[in-house]
Amino acid sequence: MKLIERYIFRRAAVMFLATLLPLLGIVWTTQALTNVNLVTDSGQSIFAFLKLATLILPSVVPIILPFALVIGVTQTLSVMNTDSELTVLSAAGSSRMSIIRPVIFLAVGLSVLSFAIDNFVEPYSRVAVRKMIATAHADLLSSVVQENAFRKLTDGLYVQVGARRGGGVLQGIFVADSRDPNFELVYYAREGAVDEKSSALVMKDGEVHRKLPDGDVSVIKFDSYAFDLTDMTKMASEANIRAKDRDLFYLLDPDPTDSAYKRAPLAFTAELHRRFTEWTFPLLFGLIALVVSSDARSHREARVHPMVSALGAALVIRWMTFYAGNSAEDSLWFVPLMYFVPLATGALAIHQLASNRRLDIPMTWKEKLSELMIRLRLVRSAGAEGESAS
């Protein structure tokens, strides 16, 4: 690259990073905080939370990258135009490609990075997050042994333990089970323990109260009672792996016996086509940013700020592809739309740049009518009238 191209590339890259990091921090924080209750309720350590928060990052980066690039490029070129740098380049005979080329290099590099993250890094992190969440849900021992606190194990099932002693002995056990609408069960036990092998809460020296819908209550005392938790632990410990959690090679040739594939085969097809289209967004959004901000403009010339125009167009395109991708999970007719939107937008942007056209504020209907009348020679332009008068 030429010296001026390296200069533009460096400024755009620095502005891109300055935009990416705060946006990434905000989105990552909001995503990580949604799992705070899961980690605290299951008794996980702060390191488990940090690991979970780190694994969320790859799913956030591909979404933020294109928008950070739009902001970085438009802001860089707008500042250069304000400082008259673009005007000096144009006056010195420099072609518009000296501005376009470094931005394209940056956008292509980010597209390759987005492809790698989207197809290889993100599926691995998604699977790791789901397994970690499933393990936290299935860790009943850490949930039960919270002293003097009610813990909700599942809908309608609550457990409270008075104290924990050595050897895993629990004292003062209280269990409320209202999962069956026909009756409610309340267990009291002097002591007990969690048997991890059989996934059961073994209670000793206690009683169970059974309340029927008519209000009758029966009380049964027991010396030993095993409260079975097998079904709940089995369901909680199984990570639900979906189409978004699979890598590219699996999506190209999915296992026909996969339960998730049997339930929603179109979801795997839609996800495959999403992987083939969304990695191009950095390049596409870079072209949009160039269209609206790569030409030299006078400070007196009225126009919408390039960042507003570029972000508005990027949000519309992102929404259209997002809608097409979600709809493709129900109908294959939306798959062509997933390709048409970025291809058509990219073709229009390339045509605009190749023809060296400028984006101007649309004329009002009065201005359009006046221009039409001048073309039809029904009226004379102001410049022509001045020449005839002189």
PDB file of C-alpha atoms in Angstrom, residues 154-385:
ATOM      1  CA  THR A 154     -37.601 -27.383  39.872  1.00  0.00           C
ATOM      2  CA  ASP A 155     -41.148 -26.094  39.496  1.00  0.00           C
ATOM      3  CA  GLY A 156     -43.100 -27.133  42.585  1.00  0.00           C
ATOM      4  CA  LEU A 157     -40.121 -28.613  44.456  1.00  0.00           C
ATOM      5  CA  TYR A 158     -38.347 -26.700  47.258  1.00  0.00           C
ATOM      6  CA  VAL A 159     -35.680 -27.862  49.729  1.00  0.00           C
ATOM      7  CA  GLN A 160     -34.349 -26.276  52.927  1.00  0.00           C
ATOM      8  CA  VAL A 161     -31.567 -27.570  55.180  1.00  0.00           C
ATOM      9  CA  GLY A 162     -30.966 -26.395  58.747  1.00  0.00           C
ATOM     10  CA  ALA A 163     -27.297 -27.308  59.043  1.00  0.00           C
ATOM     11  CA  ARG A 164     -24.539 -29.298  57.401  1.00  0.00           C
ATOM     12  CA  ARG A 165     -22.264 -31.553  59.363  1.00  0.00           C
ATOM     13  CA  GLY A 166     -19.111 -33.491  58.539  1.00  0.00           C
ATOM     14  CA  GLY A 167     -19.311 -36.484  56.254  1.00  0.00           C
ATOM     15  CA  GLY A 168     -22.082 -34.925  54.174  1.00  0.00           C
ATOM     16  CA  VAL A 169     -24.698 -35.265  56.936  1.00  0.00           C
ATOM     17  CA  LEU A 170     -27.589 -32.802  56.659  1.00  0.00           C
ATOM     18  CA  GLN A 171     -29.704 -31.831  59.661  1.00  0.00           C
ATOM     19  CA  GLY A 172     -33.147 -30.246  59.802  1.00  0.00           C
ATOM     20  CA  ILE A 173     -34.348 -31.217  56.309  1.00  0.00           C
ATOM     21  CA  PHE A 174     -37.553 -29.726  54.900  1.00  0.00           C
ATOM     22  CA  VAL A 175     -38.925 -30.680  51.448  1.00  0.00           C
ATOM     23  CA  ALA A 176     -42.102 -29.249  49.867  1.00  0.00           C
ATOM     24  CA  ASP A 177     -43.340 -31.116  46.787  1.00  0.00           C
ATOM     25  CA  SER A 178     -46.398 -29.767  44.911  1.00  0.00           C
ATOM     26  CA  ARG A 179     -45.564 -31.069  41.427  1.00  0.00           C
ATOM     27  CA  ASP A 180     -48.594 -33.363  41.417  1.00  0.00           C
ATOM     28  CA  PRO A 181     -51.807 -31.282  41.274  1.00  0.00           C
ATOM     29  CA  ASN A 182     -53.782 -34.051  43.035  1.00  0.00           C
ATOM     30  CA  PHE A 183     -51.961 -33.721  46.350  1.00  0.00           C
ATOM     31  CA  GLU A 184     -49.185 -31.847  48.146  1.00  0.00           C
ATOM     32  CA  LEU A 185     -46.366 -33.504  50.080  1.00  0.00           C
ATOM     33  CA  VAL A 186     -44.291 -31.978  52.877  1.00  0.00           C
ATOM     34  CA  TYR A 187     -41.327 -33.888  54.289  1.00  0.00           C
ATOM     35  CA  TYR A 188     -39.611 -33.264  57.637  1.00  0.00           C
ATOM     36  CA  ALA A 189     -36.524 -35.195  58.717  1.00  0.00           C
ATOM     37  CA  ARG A 190     -34.098 -34.911  61.607  1.00  0.00           C
ATOM     38  CA  GLU A 191     -31.124 -35.730  59.385  1.00  0.00           C
ATOM     39  CA  GLY A 192     -30.169 -37.179  56.025  1.00  0.00           C
ATOM     40  CA  ALA A 193     -27.677 -37.116  53.160  1.00  0.00           C
ATOM     41  CA  VAL A 194     -27.499 -36.913  49.389  1.00  0.00           C
ATOM     42  CA  ASP A 195     -26.618 -40.191  47.689  1.00  0.00           C
ATOM     43  CA  GLU A 196     -24.910 -39.065  44.464  1.00  0.00           C
ATOM     44  CA  LYS A 197     -24.777 -42.602  43.022  1.00  0.00           C
ATOM     45  CA  SER A 198     -28.535 -43.166  43.163  1.00  0.00           C
ATOM     46  CA  SER A 199     -29.427 -39.444  42.837  1.00  0.00           C
ATOM     47  CA  ALA A 200     -31.621 -39.611  45.921  1.00  0.00           C
ATOM     48  CA  LEU A 201     -32.044 -37.584  49.094  1.00  0.00           C
ATOM     49  CA  VAL A 202     -32.009 -40.124  51.924  1.00  0.00           C
ATOM     50  CA  MET A 203     -33.895 -38.814  54.978  1.00  0.00           C
ATOM     51  CA  LYS A 204     -33.950 -40.418  58.441  1.00  0.00           C
ATOM     52  CA  ASP A 205     -36.212 -40.089  61.470  1.00  0.00           C
ATOM     53  CA  GLY A 206     -38.940 -37.914  60.006  1.00  0.00           C
ATOM     54  CA  GLU A 207     -42.496 -37.724  58.760  1.00  0.00           C
ATOM     55  CA  VAL A 208     -44.357 -36.860  55.591  1.00  0.00           C
ATOM     56  CA  HIS A 209     -47.580 -34.805  55.431  1.00  0.00           C
ATOM     57  CA  ARG A 210     -49.905 -35.498  52.525  1.00  0.00           C
ATOM     58  CA  LYS A 211     -52.589 -32.908  51.783  1.00  0.00           C
ATOM     59  CA  LEU A 212     -55.480 -33.782  49.462  1.00  0.00           C
ATOM     60  CA  PRO A 213     -57.551 -31.248  47.413  1.00  0.00           C
ATOM     61  CA  ASP A 214     -60.469 -31.598  49.879  1.00  0.00           C
ATOM     62  CA  GLY A 215     -58.230 -30.389  52.711  1.00  0.00           C
ATOM     63  CA  ASP A 216     -57.658 -33.732  54.463  1.00  0.00           C
ATOM     64  CA  VAL A 217     -54.104 -34.261  55.733  1.00  0.00           C
ATOM     65  CA  SER A 218     -52.485 -37.601  56.477  1.00  0.00           C
ATOM     66  CA  VAL A 219     -49.239 -37.914  58.456  1.00  0.00           C
ATOM     67  CA  ILE A 220     -46.846 -40.832  58.077  1.00  0.00           C
ATOM     68  CA  LYS A 221     -43.724 -41.260  60.217  1.00  0.00           C
ATOM     69  CA  PHE A 222     -40.676 -43.036  58.853  1.00  0.00           C
ATOM     70  CA  ASP A 223     -37.277 -44.196  60.041  1.00  0.00           C
ATOM     71  CA  SER A 224     -35.695 -43.913  56.587  1.00  0.00           C
ATOM     72  CA  TYR A 225     -37.002 -42.546  53.298  1.00  0.00           C
ATOM     73  CA  ALA A 226     -35.291 -42.036  49.926  1.00  0.00           C
ATOM     74  CA  PHE A 227     -36.576 -39.097  47.908  1.00  0.00           C
ATOM     75  CA  ASP A 228     -35.841 -39.998  44.264  1.00  0.00           C
ATOM     76  CA  LEU A 229     -34.320 -37.258  42.113  1.00  0.00           C
ATOM     77  CA  THR A 230     -33.163 -39.422  39.196  1.00  0.00           C
ATOM     78  CA  ASP A 231     -35.490 -38.025  36.534  1.00  0.00           C
ATOM     79  CA  MET A 232     -34.755 -34.440  37.442  1.00  0.00           C
ATOM     80  CA  THR A 233     -30.980 -34.849  37.516  1.00  0.00           C
ATOM     81  CA  LYS A 234     -31.012 -36.726  34.237  1.00  0.00           C
ATOM     82  CA  MET A 235     -32.971 -33.988  32.484  1.00  0.00           C
ATOM     83  CA  ALA A 236     -30.880 -31.224  34.025  1.00  0.00           C
ATOM     84  CA  SER A 237     -27.534 -32.808  33.192  1.00  0.00           C
ATOM     85  CA  GLU A 238     -28.333 -33.237  29.496  1.00  0.00           C
ATOM     86  CA  ALA A 239     -27.187 -30.270  27.419  1.00  0.00           C
ATOM     87  CA  ASN A 240     -29.622 -29.382  24.663  1.00  0.00           C
ATOM     88  CA  ILE A 241     -27.417 -29.083  21.563  1.00  0.00           C
ATOM     89  CA  ARG A 242     -29.107 -27.159  18.737  1.00  0.00           C
ATOM     90  CA  ALA A 243     -28.246 -26.206  15.158  1.00  0.00           C
ATOM     91  CA  LYS A 244     -26.398 -23.028  16.198  1.00  0.00           C
ATOM     92  CA  ASP A 245     -24.100 -25.133  18.388  1.00  0.00           C
ATOM     93  CA  ARG A 246     -22.822 -27.268  15.493  1.00  0.00           C
ATOM     94  CA  ASP A 247     -19.707 -26.557  13.466  1.00  0.00           C
ATOM     95  CA  LEU A 248     -19.667 -26.058   9.697  1.00  0.00           C
ATOM     96  CA  PHE A 249     -18.675 -29.629   8.832  1.00  0.00           C
ATOM     97  CA  TYR A 250     -21.576 -31.063  10.841  1.00  0.00           C
ATOM     98  CA  LEU A 251     -24.051 -28.694   9.177  1.00  0.00           C
ATOM     99  CA  LEU A 252     -22.813 -29.786   5.741  1.00  0.00           C
ATOM    100  CA  ASP A 253     -23.528 -33.433   6.606  1.00  0.00           C
ATOM    101  CA  PRO A 254     -25.823 -33.664   9.674  1.00  0.00           C
ATOM    102  CA  ASP A 255     -26.450 -36.965  11.407  1.00  0.00           C
ATOM    103  CA  PRO A 256     -29.942 -38.170  10.385  1.00  0.00           C
ATOM    104  CA  THR A 257     -30.352 -39.882  13.769  1.00  0.00           C
ATOM    105  CA  ASP A 258     -29.745 -36.637  15.694  1.00  0.00           C
ATOM    106  CA  SER A 259     -32.846 -35.908  17.781  1.00  0.00           C
ATOM    107  CA  ALA A 260     -32.485 -32.152  17.264  1.00  0.00           C
ATOM    108  CA  TYR A 261     -32.206 -32.667  13.493  1.00  0.00           C
ATOM    109  CA  LYS A 262     -35.307 -34.874  13.502  1.00  0.00           C
ATOM    110  CA  ARG A 263     -37.319 -32.239  15.346  1.00  0.00           C
ATOM    111  CA  ALA A 264     -36.307 -29.295  13.137  1.00  0.00           C
ATOM    112  CA  PRO A 265     -34.361 -30.226   9.974  1.00  0.00           C
ATOM    113  CA  LEU A 266     -34.999 -26.813   8.421  1.00  0.00           C
ATOM    114  CA  ALA A 267     -33.256 -25.154  11.357  1.00  0.00           C
ATOM    115  CA  PHE A 268     -30.010 -26.881  10.340  1.00  0.00           C
ATOM    116  CA  THR A 269     -30.496 -25.810   6.719  1.00  0.00           C
ATOM    117  CA  ALA A 270     -31.190 -22.205   7.710  1.00  0.00           C
ATOM    118  CA  GLU A 271     -28.156 -22.167  10.016  1.00  0.00           C
ATOM    119  CA  LEU A 272     -25.903 -23.460   7.232  1.00  0.00           C
ATOM    120  CA  HIS A 273     -26.989 -20.694   4.857  1.00  0.00           C
ATOM    121  CA  ARG A 274     -26.641 -18.133   7.655  1.00  0.00           C
ATOM    122  CA  ARG A 275     -23.013 -19.204   8.080  1.00  0.00           C
ATOM    123  CA  PHE A 276     -22.469 -18.691   4.338  1.00  0.00           C
ATOM    124  CA  THR A 277     -23.880 -15.148   4.323  1.00  0.00           C
ATOM    125  CA  GLU A 278     -23.314 -13.354   7.629  1.00  0.00           C
ATOM    126  CA  TRP A 279     -19.515 -13.533   7.503  1.00  0.00           C
ATOM    127  CA  THR A 280     -19.640 -11.081   4.561  1.00  0.00           C
ATOM    128  CA  PHE A 281     -21.237  -8.326   6.657  1.00  0.00           C
ATOM    129  CA  PRO A 282     -17.943  -6.559   7.536  1.00  0.00           C
ATOM    130  CA  LEU A 283     -17.106  -6.260   3.831  1.00  0.00           C
ATOM    131  CA  LEU A 284     -20.658  -5.232   2.958  1.00  0.00           C
ATOM    132  CA  PHE A 285     -20.865  -2.628   5.708  1.00  0.00           C
ATOM    133  CA  GLY A 286     -17.415  -1.339   4.745  1.00  0.00           C
ATOM    134  CA  LEU A 287     -18.692  -0.695   1.212  1.00  0.00           C
ATOM    135  CA  ILE A 288     -21.706   1.145   2.627  1.00  0.00           C
ATOM    136  CA  ALA A 289     -19.440   3.321   4.784  1.00  0.00           C
ATOM    137  CA  LEU A 290     -17.329   4.171   1.721  1.00  0.00           C
ATOM    138  CA  VAL A 291     -20.371   5.122  -0.338  1.00  0.00           C
ATOM    139  CA  VAL A 292     -21.571   7.670   2.191  1.00  0.00           C
ATOM    140  CA  SER A 293     -18.252   9.128   3.389  1.00  0.00           C
ATOM    141  CA  SER A 294     -15.377   8.607   0.921  1.00  0.00           C
ATOM    142  CA  ASP A 295     -15.932  11.716  -1.212  1.00  0.00           C
ATOM    143  CA  ALA A 296     -14.702  15.224  -0.404  1.00  0.00           C
ATOM    144  CA  ARG A 297     -17.512  17.591   0.586  1.00  0.00           C
ATOM    145  CA  SER A 298     -17.702  21.306   1.246  1.00  0.00           C
ATOM    146  CA  HIS A 299     -18.495  22.334   4.814  1.00  0.00           C
ATOM    147  CA  ARG A 300     -21.334  24.466   3.494  1.00  0.00           C
ATOM    148  CA  GLU A 301     -22.928  21.598   1.619  1.00  0.00           C
ATOM    149  CA  ALA A 302     -26.065  20.292   3.306  1.00  0.00           C
ATOM    150  CA  ARG A 303     -26.118  16.556   3.935  1.00  0.00           C
ATOM    151  CA  VAL A 304     -26.998  14.004   6.598  1.00  0.00           C
ATOM    152  CA  HIS A 305     -24.029  12.991   8.738  1.00  0.00           C
ATOM    153  CA  PRO A 306     -22.364   9.940   7.129  1.00  0.00           C
ATOM    154  CA  MET A 307     -22.499   7.902  10.339  1.00  0.00           C
ATOM    155  CA  VAL A 308     -26.262   8.322  10.577  1.00  0.00           C
ATOM    156  CA  SER A 309     -26.777   7.269   6.960  1.00  0.00           C
ATOM    157  CA  ALA A 310     -24.393   4.307   7.162  1.00  0.00           C
ATOM    158  CA  LEU A 311     -25.748   2.990  10.479  1.00  0.00           C
ATOM    159  CA  GLY A 312     -29.328   3.371   9.277  1.00  0.00           C
ATOM    160  CA  ALA A 313     -28.620   1.363   6.131  1.00  0.00           C
ATOM    161  CA  ALA A 314     -26.654  -1.258   8.098  1.00  0.00           C
ATOM    162  CA  LEU A 315     -29.463  -1.735  10.634  1.00  0.00           C
ATOM    163  CA  VAL A 316     -32.054  -2.184   7.872  1.00  0.00           C
ATOM    164  CA  ILE A 317     -29.896  -4.753   6.056  1.00  0.00           C
ATOM    165  CA  ARG A 318     -29.133  -6.599   9.306  1.00  0.00           C
ATOM    166  CA  TRP A 319     -32.818  -6.730  10.185  1.00  0.00           C
ATOM    167  CA  MET A 320     -33.778  -8.038   6.741  1.00  0.00           C
ATOM    168  CA  THR A 321     -31.205 -10.847   6.856  1.00  0.00           C
ATOM    169  CA  PHE A 322     -32.157 -11.675  10.451  1.00  0.00           C
ATOM    170  CA  TYR A 323     -35.815 -11.908   9.457  1.00  0.00           C
ATOM    171  CA  ALA A 324     -34.988 -14.069   6.425  1.00  0.00           C
ATOM    172  CA  GLY A 325     -32.817 -16.394   8.528  1.00  0.00           C
ATOM    173  CA  ASN A 326     -35.505 -16.912  11.174  1.00  0.00           C
ATOM    174  CA  SER A 327     -38.210 -17.422   8.543  1.00  0.00           C
ATOM    175  CA  ALA A 328     -36.024 -19.960   6.702  1.00  0.00           C
ATOM    176  CA  GLU A 329     -36.376 -22.264   9.718  1.00  0.00           C
ATOM    177  CA  ASP A 330     -40.025 -22.692   8.717  1.00  0.00           C
ATOM    178  CA  SER A 331     -39.859 -22.331   4.929  1.00  0.00           C
ATOM    179  CA  LEU A 332     -37.088 -22.833   2.362  1.00  0.00           C
ATOM    180  CA  TRP A 333     -38.551 -20.001   0.260  1.00  0.00           C
ATOM    181  CA  PHE A 334     -36.699 -17.503   2.459  1.00  0.00           C
ATOM    182  CA  VAL A 335     -33.255 -19.016   1.783  1.00  0.00           C
ATOM    183  CA  PRO A 336     -32.775 -17.096  -1.522  1.00  0.00           C
ATOM    184  CA  LEU A 337     -33.616 -13.877   0.336  1.00  0.00           C
ATOM    185  CA  MET A 338     -30.691 -14.526   2.697  1.00  0.00           C
ATOM    186  CA  TYR A 339     -28.361 -14.281  -0.330  1.00  0.00           C
ATOM    187  CA  PHE A 340     -30.261 -11.669  -2.313  1.00  0.00           C
ATOM    188  CA  VAL A 341     -30.095  -8.925   0.337  1.00  0.00           C
ATOM    189  CA  PRO A 342     -26.276  -8.839   0.776  1.00  0.00           C
ATOM    190  CA  LEU A 343     -25.581  -9.478  -2.923  1.00  0.00           C
ATOM    191  CA  ALA A 344     -27.938  -6.747  -4.117  1.00  0.00           C
ATOM    192  CA  THR A 345     -26.673  -4.280  -1.527  1.00  0.00           C
ATOM    193  CA  GLY A 346     -23.046  -5.040  -2.369  1.00  0.00           C
ATOM    194  CA  ALA A 347     -23.698  -4.680  -6.112  1.00  0.00           C
ATOM    195  CA  LEU A 348     -25.369  -1.293  -5.603  1.00  0.00           C
ATOM    196  CA  ALA A 349     -22.513  -0.084  -3.398  1.00  0.00           C
ATOM    197  CA  ILE A 350     -19.862  -1.223  -5.889  1.00  0.00           C
ATOM    198  CA  HIS A 351     -21.762   0.417  -8.756  1.00  0.00           C
ATOM    199  CA  GLN A 352     -21.998   3.659  -6.765  1.00  0.00           C
ATOM    200  CA  LEU A 353     -18.266   3.646  -6.048  1.00  0.00           C
ATOM    201  CA  ALA A 354     -17.241   2.594  -9.570  1.00  0.00           C
ATOM    202  CA  SER A 355     -19.335   5.327 -11.187  1.00  0.00           C
ATOM    203  CA  ASN A 356     -17.897   7.885  -8.722  1.00  0.00           C
ATOM    204  CA  ARG A 357     -21.365   9.097  -7.804  1.00  0.00           C
ATOM    205  CA  ARG A 358     -22.152  11.095  -4.708  1.00  0.00           C
ATOM    206  CA  LEU A 359     -25.037  10.675  -2.329  1.00  0.00           C
ATOM    207  CA  ASP A 360     -27.029  13.872  -1.970  1.00  0.00           C
ATOM    208  CA  ILE A 361     -30.074  14.822   0.053  1.00  0.00           C
ATOM    209  CA  PRO A 362     -33.158  13.939  -2.004  1.00  0.00           C
ATOM    210  CA  MET A 363     -34.774  16.913  -3.715  1.00  0.00           C
ATOM    211  CA  THR A 364     -38.195  18.139  -2.709  1.00  0.00           C
ATOM    212  CA  TRP A 365     -41.085  17.794  -5.142  1.00  0.00           C
ATOM    213  CA  LYS A 366     -40.795  21.498  -5.988  1.00  0.00           C
ATOM    214  CA  GLU A 367     -37.117  21.105  -6.901  1.00  0.00           C
ATOM    215  CA  LYS A 368     -37.870  18.034  -8.986  1.00  0.00           C
ATOM    216  CA  LEU A 369     -40.670  19.877 -10.814  1.00  0.00           C
ATOM    217  CA  SER A 370     -38.423  22.889 -11.447  1.00  0.00           C
ATOM    218  CA  GLU A 371     -35.646  20.670 -12.810  1.00  0.00           C
ATOM    219  CA  LEU A 372     -38.110  18.886 -15.087  1.00  0.00           C
ATOM    220  CA  MET A 373     -39.459  22.162 -16.452  1.00  0.00           C
ATOM    221  CA  ILE A 374     -35.892  23.370 -17.175  1.00  0.00           C
ATOM    222  CA  ARG A 375     -35.135  20.153 -19.038  1.00  0.00           C
ATOM    223  CA  LEU A 376     -38.323  20.553 -21.078  1.00  0.00           C
ATOM    224  CA  ARG A 377     -37.298  24.184 -21.739  1.00  0.00           C
ATOM    225  CA  LEU A 378     -40.556  25.471 -20.319  1.00  0.00           C
ATOM    226  CA  VAL A 379     -38.605  27.857 -18.075  1.00  0.00           C
ATOM    227  CA  ARG A 380     -35.052  29.150 -18.129  1.00  0.00           C
ATOM    228  CA  SER A 381     -32.521  28.445 -15.415  1.00  0.00           C
ATOM    229  CA  ALA A 382     -31.212  31.225 -13.171  1.00  0.00           C
ATOM    230  CA  GLY A 383     -27.779  31.013 -14.759  1.00  0.00           C
ATOM    231  CA  ALA A 384     -29.191  31.388 -18.276  1.00  0.00           C
ATOM    232  CA  GLU A 385     -31.262  34.409 -17.267  1.00  0.00           C
TER     233      GLU A 385
END
